[in-house]
mmCIF file of C-alpha atoms and ligand atoms in Angstrom:
data_model
loop_
_atom_site.group_PDB
_atom_site.id
_atom_site.type_symbol
_atom_site.label_atom_id
_atom_site.label_comp_id
_atom_site.label_asym_id
_atom_site.label_seq_id
_atom_site.Cartn_x
_atom_site.Cartn_y
_atom_site.Cartn_z
ATOM 1 C CA MET A 27 131.625 154.006 25.551
ATOM 2 C CA PRO A 28 130.813 154.799 21.710
ATOM 3 C CA ILE A 29 132.742 152.713 19.310
ATOM 4 C CA VAL A 30 132.725 154.789 16.575
ATOM 5 C CA GLU A 31 132.678 158.928 16.861
ATOM 6 C CA ILE A 32 131.838 160.609 13.122
ATOM 7 C CA ARG A 33 132.940 163.719 13.516
ATOM 8 C CA ASP A 34 131.684 165.820 10.760
ATOM 9 C CA LEU A 35 132.408 163.333 7.733
ATOM 10 C CA SER A 36 131.803 164.692 4.457
ATOM 11 C CA LYS A 37 132.389 163.710 0.849
ATOM 12 C CA THR A 38 131.157 165.742 -1.799
ATOM 13 C CA PHE A 39 131.367 164.426 -5.735
ATOM 14 C CA ASN A 40 132.116 166.957 -8.447
ATOM 15 C CA GLY A 41 131.018 169.747 -6.578
ATOM 16 C CA ARG A 42 127.565 167.897 -5.411
ATOM 17 C CA LYS A 43 126.951 166.670 -1.228
ATOM 18 C CA ALA A 44 126.518 163.335 -0.747
ATOM 19 C CA VAL A 45 127.532 163.528 2.729
ATOM 20 C CA ASP A 46 127.091 166.658 4.773
ATOM 21 C CA ARG A 47 128.675 167.287 8.082
ATOM 22 C CA LEU A 48 127.508 163.880 9.814
ATOM 23 C CA ASN A 49 128.196 163.607 13.487
ATOM 24 C CA LEU A 50 127.130 160.357 15.216
ATOM 25 C CA THR A 51 128.142 158.006 17.564
ATOM 26 C CA ILE A 52 127.725 154.487 17.717
ATOM 27 C CA GLU A 53 127.495 152.483 21.295
ATOM 28 C CA GLU A 54 129.365 149.034 21.827
ATOM 29 C CA GLY A 55 127.478 146.646 20.787
ATOM 30 C CA GLU A 56 124.414 148.222 19.198
ATOM 31 C CA LEU A 57 122.818 147.278 15.980
ATOM 32 C CA PHE A 58 122.344 150.700 14.899
ATOM 33 C CA GLY A 59 120.374 151.911 11.606
ATOM 34 C CA LEU A 60 120.546 154.480 8.491
ATOM 35 C CA LEU A 61 117.257 154.758 7.174
ATOM 36 C CA GLY A 62 116.857 157.396 3.939
ATOM 37 C CA PRO A 63 116.123 156.849 0.553
ATOM 38 C CA ASN A 64 117.966 156.648 -2.266
ATOM 39 C CA GLY A 65 120.859 158.908 -3.057
ATOM 40 C CA ALA A 66 120.593 159.515 1.072
ATOM 41 C CA GLY A 67 124.548 159.007 1.848
ATOM 42 C CA LYS A 68 124.176 155.583 3.097
ATOM 43 C CA SER A 69 126.050 153.275 1.028
ATOM 44 C CA THR A 70 129.204 156.894 0.675
ATOM 45 C CA THR A 71 128.858 156.396 4.785
ATOM 46 C CA VAL A 72 129.529 153.160 4.899
ATOM 47 C CA ALA A 73 132.509 153.046 2.265
ATOM 48 C CA MET A 74 134.142 156.135 3.995
ATOM 49 C CA LEU A 75 133.733 154.132 7.186
ATOM 50 C CA SER A 76 134.835 150.919 6.269
ATOM 51 C CA THR A 77 138.106 152.985 4.436
ATOM 52 C CA VAL A 78 137.337 151.937 0.900
ATOM 53 C CA LEU A 79 136.373 155.982 0.216
ATOM 54 C CA GLN A 80 138.006 158.750 1.388
ATOM 55 C CA PRO A 81 136.345 161.670 2.792
ATOM 56 C CA THR A 82 136.616 164.978 1.295
ATOM 57 C CA ASP A 83 136.338 166.715 4.984
ATOM 58 C CA GLY A 84 136.165 165.632 8.933
ATOM 59 C CA THR A 85 136.905 161.914 9.967
ATOM 60 C CA ALA A 86 135.737 159.045 12.109
ATOM 61 C CA ILE A 87 137.313 156.692 14.965
ATOM 62 C CA VAL A 88 136.016 153.686 14.522
ATOM 63 C CA SER A 89 137.045 151.876 17.566
ATOM 64 C CA GLY A 90 140.054 154.507 18.676
ATOM 65 C CA HIS A 91 141.572 153.772 15.354
ATOM 66 C CA ASP A 92 141.857 157.063 13.036
ATOM 67 C CA ILE A 93 139.925 156.283 9.927
ATOM 68 C CA ARG A 94 141.561 158.790 7.975
ATOM 69 C CA LYS A 95 145.221 158.284 9.520
ATOM 70 C CA ARG A 96 144.787 154.722 10.284
ATOM 71 C CA PRO A 97 142.731 152.838 7.687
ATOM 72 C CA LYS A 98 144.473 149.269 7.650
ATOM 73 C CA GLU A 99 143.902 148.978 12.138
ATOM 74 C CA VAL A 100 140.604 150.091 11.335
ATOM 75 C CA ARG A 101 140.506 147.017 8.641
ATOM 76 C CA GLU A 102 141.124 144.598 10.747
ATOM 77 C CA ILE A 103 138.650 144.956 13.179
ATOM 78 C CA ILE A 104 135.638 145.508 10.551
ATOM 79 C CA GLY A 105 133.664 143.423 8.756
ATOM 80 C CA VAL A 106 131.570 144.407 5.511
ATOM 81 C CA VAL A 107 128.737 143.905 2.981
ATOM 82 C CA THR A 108 127.697 145.016 0.439
ATOM 83 C CA GLN A 109 125.136 144.313 -1.539
ATOM 84 C CA ASP A 110 127.596 143.260 -4.587
ATOM 85 C CA VAL A 111 127.756 139.017 -3.819
ATOM 86 C CA GLY A 112 131.564 139.086 -3.848
ATOM 87 C CA LEU A 113 131.623 135.097 -3.613
ATOM 88 C CA TYR A 114 133.268 132.529 -6.090
ATOM 89 C CA ASP A 115 131.132 130.684 -8.027
ATOM 90 C CA ASP A 116 133.902 127.584 -8.597
ATOM 91 C CA LEU A 117 134.307 126.919 -4.730
ATOM 92 C CA THR A 118 132.199 125.757 -2.116
ATOM 93 C CA ALA A 119 130.276 127.581 0.817
ATOM 94 C CA ALA A 120 133.313 125.994 3.147
ATOM 95 C CA GLU A 121 135.943 127.317 0.711
ATOM 96 C CA ASN A 122 134.638 130.232 0.215
ATOM 97 C CA LEU A 123 134.612 131.361 3.855
ATOM 98 C CA ALA A 124 138.023 129.729 4.231
ATOM 99 C CA TYR A 125 139.230 131.942 1.167
ATOM 100 C CA PHE A 126 138.365 135.375 2.999
ATOM 101 C CA GLY A 127 138.812 133.959 5.994
ATOM 102 C CA LYS A 128 142.739 133.513 5.617
ATOM 103 C CA LEU A 129 142.980 137.203 3.324
ATOM 104 C CA HIS A 130 142.099 138.346 7.149
ATOM 105 C CA GLY A 131 144.574 136.198 8.818
ATOM 106 C CA VAL A 132 142.516 133.910 10.428
ATOM 107 C CA GLU A 133 143.953 130.152 9.929
ATOM 108 C CA GLY A 134 144.636 126.774 10.877
ATOM 109 C CA GLY A 135 142.129 125.294 13.026
ATOM 110 C CA LYS A 136 140.676 128.133 14.373
ATOM 111 C CA LEU A 137 139.404 129.090 10.709
ATOM 112 C CA ARG A 138 137.718 125.553 10.744
ATOM 113 C CA LYS A 139 136.042 126.069 13.514
ATOM 114 C CA ARG A 140 135.180 128.961 12.645
ATOM 115 C CA VAL A 141 134.171 128.021 9.010
ATOM 116 C CA ASN A 142 132.210 125.311 10.540
ATOM 117 C CA LYS A 143 130.470 127.976 13.055
ATOM 118 C CA ILE A 144 129.294 130.898 10.735
ATOM 119 C CA LEU A 145 128.166 127.996 7.931
ATOM 120 C CA ASP A 146 125.268 127.204 11.079
ATOM 121 C CA ILE A 147 124.539 130.873 12.135
ATOM 122 C CA VAL A 148 123.689 131.167 8.367
ATOM 123 C CA GLN A 149 121.626 127.616 8.317
ATOM 124 C CA LEU A 150 123.915 126.447 5.506
ATOM 125 C CA LYS A 151 125.969 123.600 7.294
ATOM 126 C CA ASP A 152 124.307 120.984 4.934
ATOM 127 C CA ARG A 153 126.021 122.815 1.712
ATOM 128 C CA THR A 154 129.117 123.143 3.158
ATOM 129 C CA LYS A 155 130.239 120.980 0.453
ATOM 130 C CA SER A 156 128.217 122.406 -2.214
ATOM 131 C CA ARG A 157 129.393 124.856 -4.366
ATOM 132 C CA VAL A 158 128.433 128.276 -4.844
ATOM 133 C CA LYS A 159 126.964 127.741 -8.621
ATOM 134 C CA THR A 160 124.479 124.715 -7.369
ATOM 135 C CA PHE A 161 122.792 127.916 -4.797
ATOM 136 C CA SER A 162 119.666 129.464 -4.802
ATOM 137 C CA GLY A 163 119.902 133.467 -5.163
ATOM 138 C CA GLY A 164 118.656 133.436 -0.577
ATOM 139 C CA MET A 165 121.425 130.966 0.023
ATOM 140 C CA LYS A 166 123.710 132.957 -1.788
ATOM 141 C CA HIS A 167 123.133 135.708 0.044
ATOM 142 C CA ARG A 168 123.323 134.315 3.114
ATOM 143 C CA LEU A 169 126.581 133.173 2.539
ATOM 144 C CA ASN A 170 127.828 136.395 1.501
ATOM 145 C CA LEU A 171 126.767 138.093 4.887
ATOM 146 C CA ALA A 172 128.694 134.945 6.080
ATOM 147 C CA VAL A 173 131.911 136.271 4.614
ATOM 148 C CA GLY A 174 131.678 139.569 6.384
ATOM 149 C CA LEU A 175 131.601 137.704 9.569
ATOM 150 C CA ILE A 176 134.004 134.605 9.157
ATOM 151 C CA HIS A 177 136.672 137.058 11.342
ATOM 152 C CA LYS A 178 134.554 137.911 14.047
ATOM 153 C CA PRO A 179 134.951 141.906 13.534
ATOM 154 C CA GLU A 180 133.785 143.977 16.467
ATOM 155 C CA ILE A 181 132.090 145.944 14.236
ATOM 156 C CA LEU A 182 129.880 145.266 10.838
ATOM 157 C CA PHE A 183 128.527 147.269 8.206
ATOM 158 C CA LEU A 184 125.899 145.915 5.895
ATOM 159 C CA ASP A 185 125.022 147.956 3.301
ATOM 160 C CA GLU A 186 121.773 147.075 2.616
ATOM 161 C CA PRO A 187 121.717 143.725 3.940
ATOM 162 C CA THR A 188 117.629 142.694 3.062
ATOM 163 C CA ALA A 189 117.537 144.813 -0.308
ATOM 164 C CA GLY A 190 115.619 142.506 -3.179
ATOM 165 C CA LEU A 191 114.501 140.018 -1.288
ATOM 166 C CA ASP A 192 111.107 138.159 -0.472
ATOM 167 C CA PRO A 193 109.721 138.706 2.719
ATOM 168 C CA ALA A 194 110.462 135.384 4.029
ATOM 169 C CA ALA A 195 114.107 135.349 3.162
ATOM 170 C CA ARG A 196 114.139 138.855 4.789
ATOM 171 C CA LEU A 197 112.963 137.461 7.738
ATOM 172 C CA SER A 198 115.188 135.076 8.314
ATOM 173 C CA VAL A 199 118.411 137.529 7.335
ATOM 174 C CA TRP A 200 116.698 139.620 10.296
ATOM 175 C CA GLU A 201 116.904 136.226 12.618
ATOM 176 C CA LEU A 202 120.443 136.615 11.527
ATOM 177 C CA ILE A 203 121.308 140.348 12.057
ATOM 178 C CA LYS A 204 119.757 139.794 15.358
ATOM 179 C CA GLY A 205 122.203 136.797 16.140
ATOM 180 C CA PHE A 206 125.550 138.063 14.674
ATOM 181 C CA GLN A 207 124.509 141.822 17.083
ATOM 182 C CA ALA A 208 124.162 138.556 20.070
ATOM 183 C CA GLU A 209 127.653 137.261 19.318
ATOM 184 C CA GLY A 210 128.395 140.411 20.494
ATOM 185 C CA THR A 211 129.321 142.405 17.293
ATOM 186 C CA THR A 212 128.571 146.073 16.794
ATOM 187 C CA ILE A 213 126.613 146.689 14.175
ATOM 188 C CA LEU A 214 125.441 149.473 11.208
ATOM 189 C CA LEU A 215 123.683 148.603 8.688
ATOM 190 C CA THR A 216 121.658 150.832 6.127
ATOM 191 C CA THR A 217 118.416 150.416 4.584
ATOM 192 C CA HIS A 218 115.394 152.015 2.808
ATOM 193 C CA TYR A 219 112.458 149.751 4.387
ATOM 194 C CA MET A 220 110.964 151.685 7.369
ATOM 195 C CA GLU A 221 109.712 148.228 8.932
ATOM 196 C CA GLU A 222 113.532 146.802 8.525
ATOM 197 C CA ALA A 223 114.536 149.512 10.937
ATOM 198 C CA ASP A 224 111.419 149.702 12.521
ATOM 199 C CA TYR A 225 112.584 146.166 13.847
ATOM 200 C CA LEU A 226 116.180 145.377 14.356
ATOM 201 C CA CYS A 227 117.639 148.663 15.236
ATOM 202 C CA ASP A 228 118.337 149.779 18.919
ATOM 203 C CA ARG A 229 118.812 153.406 17.172
ATOM 204 C CA VAL A 230 118.071 155.017 14.255
ATOM 205 C CA ALA A 231 119.565 157.972 11.845
ATOM 206 C CA ILE A 232 117.069 158.737 9.425
ATOM 207 C CA MET A 233 119.425 160.611 6.631
ATOM 208 C CA ASP A 234 118.074 162.802 3.369
ATOM 209 C CA GLN A 235 120.211 164.160 1.498
ATOM 210 C CA GLY A 236 123.246 164.077 3.172
ATOM 211 C CA LYS A 237 122.100 164.723 6.731
ATOM 212 C CA ILE A 238 120.442 162.985 9.492
ATOM 213 C CA VAL A 239 117.434 164.620 9.651
ATOM 214 C CA ALA A 240 115.919 162.669 12.721
ATOM 215 C CA LEU A 241 117.980 160.018 15.709
ATOM 216 C CA GLY A 242 116.290 157.895 17.989
ATOM 217 C CA THR A 243 115.299 154.730 18.912
ATOM 218 C CA PRO A 244 111.708 153.866 16.636
ATOM 219 C CA ALA A 245 110.021 154.157 19.486
ATOM 220 C CA GLU A 246 111.121 158.342 20.278
ATOM 221 C CA LEU A 247 111.255 158.960 16.366
ATOM 222 C CA LYS A 248 107.341 157.579 16.333
ATOM 223 C CA ARG A 249 106.125 159.725 19.100
ATOM 224 C CA SER A 250 108.504 162.724 17.857
ATOM 225 C CA ILE A 251 105.987 164.155 15.569
ATOM 226 C CA GLY A 252 102.619 164.168 18.238
ATOM 227 C CA LYS A 253 99.264 162.906 18.014
ATOM 228 C CA LEU A 254 98.803 162.041 14.692
ATOM 229 C CA GLU A 255 97.132 159.261 13.261
ATOM 230 C CA VAL A 256 97.815 157.785 10.032
ATOM 231 C CA ILE A 257 95.002 156.750 6.909
ATOM 232 C CA GLU A 258 96.477 154.312 4.634
ATOM 233 C CA VAL A 259 94.858 153.624 1.849
ATOM 234 C CA LYS A 260 96.234 150.883 -0.864
ATOM 235 C CA ALA A 261 95.109 151.935 -4.326
ATOM 236 C CA ARG A 262 97.044 152.932 -7.496
ATOM 237 C CA ALA A 263 96.171 157.279 -6.729
ATOM 238 C CA PRO A 264 97.096 159.472 -9.105
ATOM 239 C CA LYS A 265 99.694 162.237 -8.075
ATOM 240 C CA LYS A 266 97.027 165.193 -8.482
ATOM 241 C CA LEU A 267 95.372 164.301 -5.712
ATOM 242 C CA VAL A 268 97.744 164.514 -2.968
ATOM 243 C CA ALA A 269 97.014 168.416 -3.490
ATOM 244 C CA LYS A 270 93.010 167.739 -3.367
ATOM 245 C CA LEU A 271 94.084 166.212 0.215
ATOM 246 C CA ARG A 272 95.973 168.430 1.054
ATOM 247 C CA LYS A 273 93.235 170.986 1.242
ATOM 248 C CA ILE A 274 91.288 169.142 3.823
ATOM 249 C CA ARG A 275 90.605 171.097 7.146
ATOM 250 C CA LYS A 276 93.093 169.101 9.447
ATOM 251 C CA VAL A 277 95.254 166.904 6.949
ATOM 252 C CA GLU A 278 98.706 168.165 7.518
ATOM 253 C CA LYS A 279 100.069 166.059 5.259
ATOM 254 C CA ALA A 280 99.254 163.857 2.289
ATOM 255 C CA GLU A 281 101.613 161.507 0.401
ATOM 256 C CA ILE A 282 101.480 159.157 -2.111
ATOM 257 C CA THR A 283 103.855 155.547 -1.466
ATOM 258 C CA SER A 284 104.730 152.899 -3.729
ATOM 259 C CA GLU A 285 101.431 151.186 -2.208
ATOM 260 C CA GLY A 286 98.927 154.072 -2.363
ATOM 261 C CA LEU A 287 98.524 157.210 -0.421
ATOM 262 C CA ARG A 288 99.265 158.325 3.793
ATOM 263 C CA VAL A 289 97.457 160.774 5.499
ATOM 264 C CA LEU A 290 98.543 162.634 8.633
ATOM 265 C CA THR A 291 96.184 163.761 10.580
ATOM 266 C CA PRO A 292 95.780 164.368 14.811
ATOM 267 C CA ALA A 293 91.670 163.721 13.837
ATOM 268 C CA ALA A 294 91.099 160.492 11.348
ATOM 269 C CA ASP A 295 87.614 160.568 12.455
ATOM 270 C CA ALA A 296 86.862 163.881 11.518
ATOM 271 C CA VAL A 297 88.621 163.469 7.998
ATOM 272 C CA LEU A 298 87.832 160.742 6.763
ATOM 273 C CA SER A 299 84.415 160.883 5.138
ATOM 274 C CA GLN A 300 86.432 163.543 2.972
ATOM 275 C CA VAL A 301 88.947 161.482 2.201
ATOM 276 C CA VAL A 302 86.958 158.692 0.910
ATOM 277 C CA LYS A 303 84.760 161.613 -1.102
ATOM 278 C CA SER A 304 88.334 162.922 -2.810
ATOM 279 C CA LEU A 305 89.223 159.335 -3.894
ATOM 280 C CA ALA A 306 85.507 158.278 -4.794
ATOM 281 C CA ASP A 307 85.513 162.294 -7.379
ATOM 282 C CA GLU A 308 89.182 160.728 -8.874
ATOM 283 C CA GLY A 309 87.403 156.954 -9.880
ATOM 284 C CA VAL A 310 89.933 155.931 -7.588
ATOM 285 C CA HIS A 311 89.200 152.106 -6.591
ATOM 286 C CA MET A 312 90.334 151.796 -3.239
ATOM 287 C CA ASP A 313 91.708 148.117 -2.291
ATOM 288 C CA SER A 314 91.973 148.816 1.526
ATOM 289 C CA LEU A 315 91.535 151.803 4.002
ATOM 290 C CA ASN A 316 93.299 151.239 7.163
ATOM 291 C CA ILE A 317 93.214 153.807 10.360
ATOM 292 C CA ILE A 318 97.200 153.319 11.891
ATOM 293 C CA GLN A 319 99.189 154.213 14.270
ATOM 294 C CA PRO A 320 102.467 156.614 12.600
ATOM 295 C CA THR A 321 105.284 154.621 11.093
ATOM 296 C CA LEU A 322 108.661 155.670 10.851
ATOM 297 C CA GLU A 323 107.942 156.495 6.584
ATOM 298 C CA ASP A 324 105.831 158.768 9.016
ATOM 299 C CA VAL A 325 107.978 160.827 11.122
ATOM 300 C CA PHE A 326 110.084 160.546 7.060
ATOM 301 C CA ILE A 327 107.281 162.382 5.589
ATOM 302 C CA LYS A 328 106.825 164.798 8.418
ATOM 303 C CA LEU A 329 110.613 165.753 8.691
ATOM 304 C CA THR A 330 110.718 166.085 4.347
ATOM 305 C CA GLY A 331 107.425 166.530 3.099
ATOM 306 C CA ARG A 332 107.990 163.312 1.047
ATOM 307 C CA ALA A 333 107.881 159.074 1.449
ATOM 308 C CA LEU A 334 111.018 156.553 1.764
ATOM 309 C CA ARG A 335 109.826 154.635 -1.716
ATOM 310 C CA ASP A 336 107.839 156.455 -4.472
HETATM 311 N N1 ATP B 418 131.127 157.504 -7.069
HETATM 312 C C1 ATP B 418 130.306 158.137 -7.483
HETATM 313 N N2 ATP B 418 130.676 159.022 -8.055
HETATM 314 C C2 ATP B 418 129.353 160.316 -8.251
HETATM 315 N N3 ATP B 418 128.286 160.264 -7.031
HETATM 316 C C3 ATP B 418 128.353 159.845 -6.568
HETATM 317 C C4 ATP B 418 129.629 158.612 -6.149
HETATM 318 N N4 ATP B 418 128.749 157.377 -5.242
HETATM 319 C C5 ATP B 418 127.494 157.741 -4.967
HETATM 320 N N5 ATP B 418 127.474 159.254 -5.507
HETATM 321 C C6 ATP B 418 126.443 160.410 -5.095
HETATM 322 O O1 ATP B 418 126.219 160.676 -4.039
HETATM 323 C C7 ATP B 418 125.070 160.622 -3.489
HETATM 324 C C8 ATP B 418 124.932 159.142 -1.973
HETATM 325 O O2 ATP B 418 124.692 158.351 -2.584
HETATM 326 P P1 ATP B 418 124.659 156.896 -1.928
HETATM 327 O O3 ATP B 418 124.923 155.623 -2.643
HETATM 328 O O4 ATP B 418 125.544 156.131 -0.702
HETATM 329 O O5 ATP B 418 123.191 156.807 -1.432
HETATM 330 P P2 ATP B 418 122.630 156.150 -0.817
HETATM 331 O O6 ATP B 418 121.670 156.215 -0.048
HETATM 332 O O7 ATP B 418 123.003 154.567 -0.253
HETATM 333 O O8 ATP B 418 121.548 155.410 -1.937
HETATM 334 P P3 ATP B 418 121.022 153.790 -2.093
HETATM 335 O O9 ATP B 418 119.471 153.735 -1.048
HETATM 336 O O10 ATP B 418 120.393 154.014 -3.607
HETATM 337 O O11 ATP B 418 121.661 153.109 -2.133
HETATM 338 C C9 ATP B 418 124.253 160.553 -4.835
HETATM 339 O O12 ATP B 418 123.930 161.478 -4.814
HETATM 340 C C10 ATP B 418 125.401 159.851 -5.601
HETATM 341 O O13 ATP B 418 124.629 160.227 -6.816
HETATM 342 MG MG1 MG B 419 123.093 152.566 -1.379
#
């Protein structure tokens, strides 16, 4: 049974379509990912689903409630965590959670129990009585996630839950999110980290310019681009190299990424020497070169001709 049904959901800002007739269903208990580059429309989608932003057109049914006709009912059963940390610095961890719990109508012994459980889940039990202003960035981040869960929502919206975290903190948040799902919460998360979508999500919708360009399990998406291999080069590569690489026979796509470049080809062995020669001709020093299986990044490159991050 779908718990979220998005129907032709659209948002236009000043004549520009930020979300363009989005259709999507999310199943109960699913951990669903919206993966896309900056400006794809992920946050706008989450803002509409959480009834903070009015759609221009279309609607969504969230656990039986229409977001346009029953926003109050929708707000009662969802949890929302955005990047803006909304914690009170002068309150302790427990006080912050209690405050937000009360806002959601959780009270008394039930609230105390829930606060304790959540602090345990986000590994802040030993800091229950510390003021938030004494917390590290990572601790604040975990407490902010906890706030979204205090009222035991049926559905949790996480907008870029690991943006700006270092790799260790990111791993710990990933485990937290898995724990939330294990508690029975349906989760919609947005991310522009393909590893995150790949590792965490049951299904992923790849979004670009307000539209879904691909949808499936991470494995399905990777299979969908056919028998391609990726030559991944870590190097500081100039943009003009791309044009050269694309001229090599059997190179399907070539893109500069934040770490270097990626060349998609059905025959890595055959094109490898020419790729290396093109780099050498441009005087590019390589930090490493690997032939790897396609990732969700390559699915995005194949579909849009651009890198997720550039
Ligand atoms: N309040 C607003 N007013 C005008 N334009 C907006 C507003 N909010 C978003 N947009 C525009 O809508 C488009 C989608 O933005 P959105 O924030 O949904 O993208 P995103 O996928 O969340 O990107 P990011 O990865 O950078 O968070 C962008 O072009 C953005 O400039
Ligand atoms: Mg966003």
